[in-house]
């Protein structure tokens, strides 16, 4: 099992969710986050005053998937979330040692 963490632009969330559902991802956690990468924020003009936005709003997706669909999930995430512009996001893949479904006590791949 792998934990996939993806940080994407907020307006891509629904499109990405639908694409992941079609390839068999059964569960997804979503958090609104703020951050910056190489772009280090940007400047905006609001009511005639220029100000610096240091942290850019993003959406963080977390999902645990079976090893069999990890590559497909990463490919789906990267193609669906891509706009071709700065700040499209990042994808991280980590090992998951154990998973337990609290309600039933199922473990491992059965728990996801």
CSV table of C-alpha atoms in Angstrom, one decimal:
chain,number,residue,atom,x,y,z
A,1,UNK,CA,0.0,0.0,0.0
A,2,UNK,CA,1.1,3.6,-0.7
A,3,UNK,CA,0.1,7.0,0.6
A,4,UNK,CA,-0.2,9.5,-2.2
A,5,UNK,CA,-0.2,13.1,-1.2
A,6,UNK,CA,-0.9,15.6,-3.9
A,7,UNK,CA,-1.0,19.4,-3.7
A,8,UNK,CA,-3.0,21.0,-6.5
A,9,UNK,CA,-4.8,24.1,-7.6
A,10,UNK,CA,-8.3,24.4,-5.9
A,11,UNK,CA,-10.3,24.7,-9.1
A,12,UNK,CA,-9.0,21.3,-10.3
A,13,UNK,CA,-10.3,19.4,-7.3
A,14,UNK,CA,-13.6,18.1,-8.8
A,15,UNK,CA,-12.0,17.1,-12.1
A,16,UNK,CA,-9.2,15.2,-10.3
A,17,UNK,CA,-11.7,13.5,-7.9
A,18,UNK,CA,-13.8,12.3,-10.8
A,19,UNK,CA,-10.7,10.9,-12.7
A,20,UNK,CA,-9.4,9.1,-9.6
A,21,UNK,CA,-12.8,7.5,-9.0
A,22,UNK,CA,-12.9,6.1,-12.5
A,23,UNK,CA,-9.6,4.3,-12.0
A,24,UNK,CA,-10.7,2.7,-8.7
A,25,UNK,CA,-9.5,5.1,-5.9
A,26,UNK,CA,-12.2,4.5,-3.3
A,27,UNK,CA,-11.3,7.1,-0.6
A,28,UNK,CA,-9.8,10.5,-0.5
A,29,UNK,CA,-9.0,13.1,2.1
A,30,UNK,CA,-9.0,16.8,1.1
A,31,UNK,CA,-7.6,19.8,3.1
A,32,UNK,CA,-7.4,23.4,2.1
A,33,UNK,CA,-3.8,24.5,2.6
A,34,UNK,CA,-1.6,27.5,1.8
A,35,UNK,CA,2.1,27.4,0.7
A,36,UNK,CA,4.7,28.3,-1.8
A,37,UNK,CA,7.3,26.6,-3.9
A,38,UNK,CA,9.8,28.1,-6.4
A,39,UNK,CA,7.4,30.8,-7.3
A,40,UNK,CA,7.6,32.2,-3.7
A,41,UNK,CA,4.2,33.9,-3.9
A,42,UNK,CA,3.2,36.8,-6.1
A,43,UNK,CA,2.0,40.4,-6.1
A,44,UNK,CA,-1.6,41.5,-6.6
A,45,UNK,CA,-3.4,44.8,-6.9
A,46,UNK,CA,-6.5,45.3,-4.7
A,47,UNK,CA,-8.4,48.6,-4.8
A,48,UNK,CA,-5.4,50.3,-6.3
A,49,UNK,CA,-2.9,49.1,-3.7
A,50,UNK,CA,-0.3,46.5,-4.5
A,51,UNK,CA,0.5,43.8,-2.0
A,52,UNK,CA,2.5,40.6,-1.8
A,53,UNK,CA,0.8,37.2,-1.4
A,54,UNK,CA,3.4,35.0,0.3
A,55,UNK,CA,1.3,31.9,0.6
A,56,UNK,CA,-0.8,30.6,-2.4
A,57,UNK,CA,-4.0,28.8,-1.7
A,58,UNK,CA,-3.9,25.1,-2.7
A,59,UNK,CA,-5.8,21.8,-2.0
A,60,UNK,CA,-4.0,18.8,-0.5
A,61,UNK,CA,-5.3,15.4,-1.4
A,62,UNK,CA,-4.3,12.3,0.6
A,63,UNK,CA,-5.2,8.8,-0.5
A,64,UNK,CA,-4.0,5.3,0.4
A,65,UNK,CA,-4.1,3.0,-2.6
A,66,UNK,CA,-3.1,-0.6,-3.3
A,67,UNK,CA,0.3,-1.1,-4.9
A,68,UNK,CA,-1.4,-2.3,-8.1
A,69,UNK,CA,-2.8,1.1,-9.0
A,70,UNK,CA,-0.1,3.5,-7.6
A,71,UNK,CA,1.4,4.3,-11.0
A,72,UNK,CA,-2.1,4.7,-12.6
A,73,UNK,CA,-3.1,7.0,-9.8
A,74,UNK,CA,0.0,9.2,-10.0
A,75,UNK,CA,-0.4,9.4,-13.8
A,76,UNK,CA,-4.0,10.3,-13.5
A,77,UNK,CA,-3.3,13.0,-10.9
A,78,UNK,CA,-0.5,14.5,-12.9
A,79,UNK,CA,-2.4,14.7,-16.2
A,80,UNK,CA,-5.7,15.8,-14.7
A,81,UNK,CA,-4.2,18.5,-12.4
A,82,UNK,CA,-1.9,19.9,-15.0
A,83,UNK,CA,-2.6,23.4,-16.4
A,84,UNK,CA,0.9,24.0,-17.8
A,85,UNK,CA,1.3,27.1,-15.6
A,86,UNK,CA,3.5,27.8,-12.6
A,87,UNK,CA,2.1,26.4,-9.4
A,88,UNK,CA,0.4,23.2,-10.7
A,89,UNK,CA,1.5,21.4,-7.6
A,90,UNK,CA,3.4,18.3,-6.4
A,91,UNK,CA,2.8,14.6,-5.9
A,92,UNK,CA,4.5,12.5,-3.2
A,93,UNK,CA,4.3,8.7,-2.7
A,94,UNK,CA,5.1,7.1,0.6
A,95,UNK,CA,5.0,3.6,1.9
A,96,UNK,CA,2.2,2.6,4.3
A,97,UNK,CA,3.1,-0.2,6.7
A,98,UNK,CA,-0.4,-0.9,8.1
A,99,UNK,CA,-4.0,0.2,7.7
A,100,UNK,CA,-6.9,-0.7,10.0
A,101,UNK,CA,-10.6,-0.1,9.4
A,102,UNK,CA,-11.8,1.0,12.8
A,103,UNK,CA,-15.4,-0.2,12.4
A,104,UNK,CA,-14.7,-3.8,11.3
A,105,UNK,CA,-11.1,-4.3,12.3
A,106,UNK,CA,-10.0,-5.2,8.8
A,107,UNK,CA,-6.3,-4.7,8.1
A,108,UNK,CA,-4.0,-4.2,5.2
A,109,UNK,CA,-5.5,-3.8,1.7
A,110,UNK,CA,-8.9,-4.9,3.0
A,111,UNK,CA,-9.0,-1.8,5.2
A,112,UNK,CA,-8.7,0.6,2.2
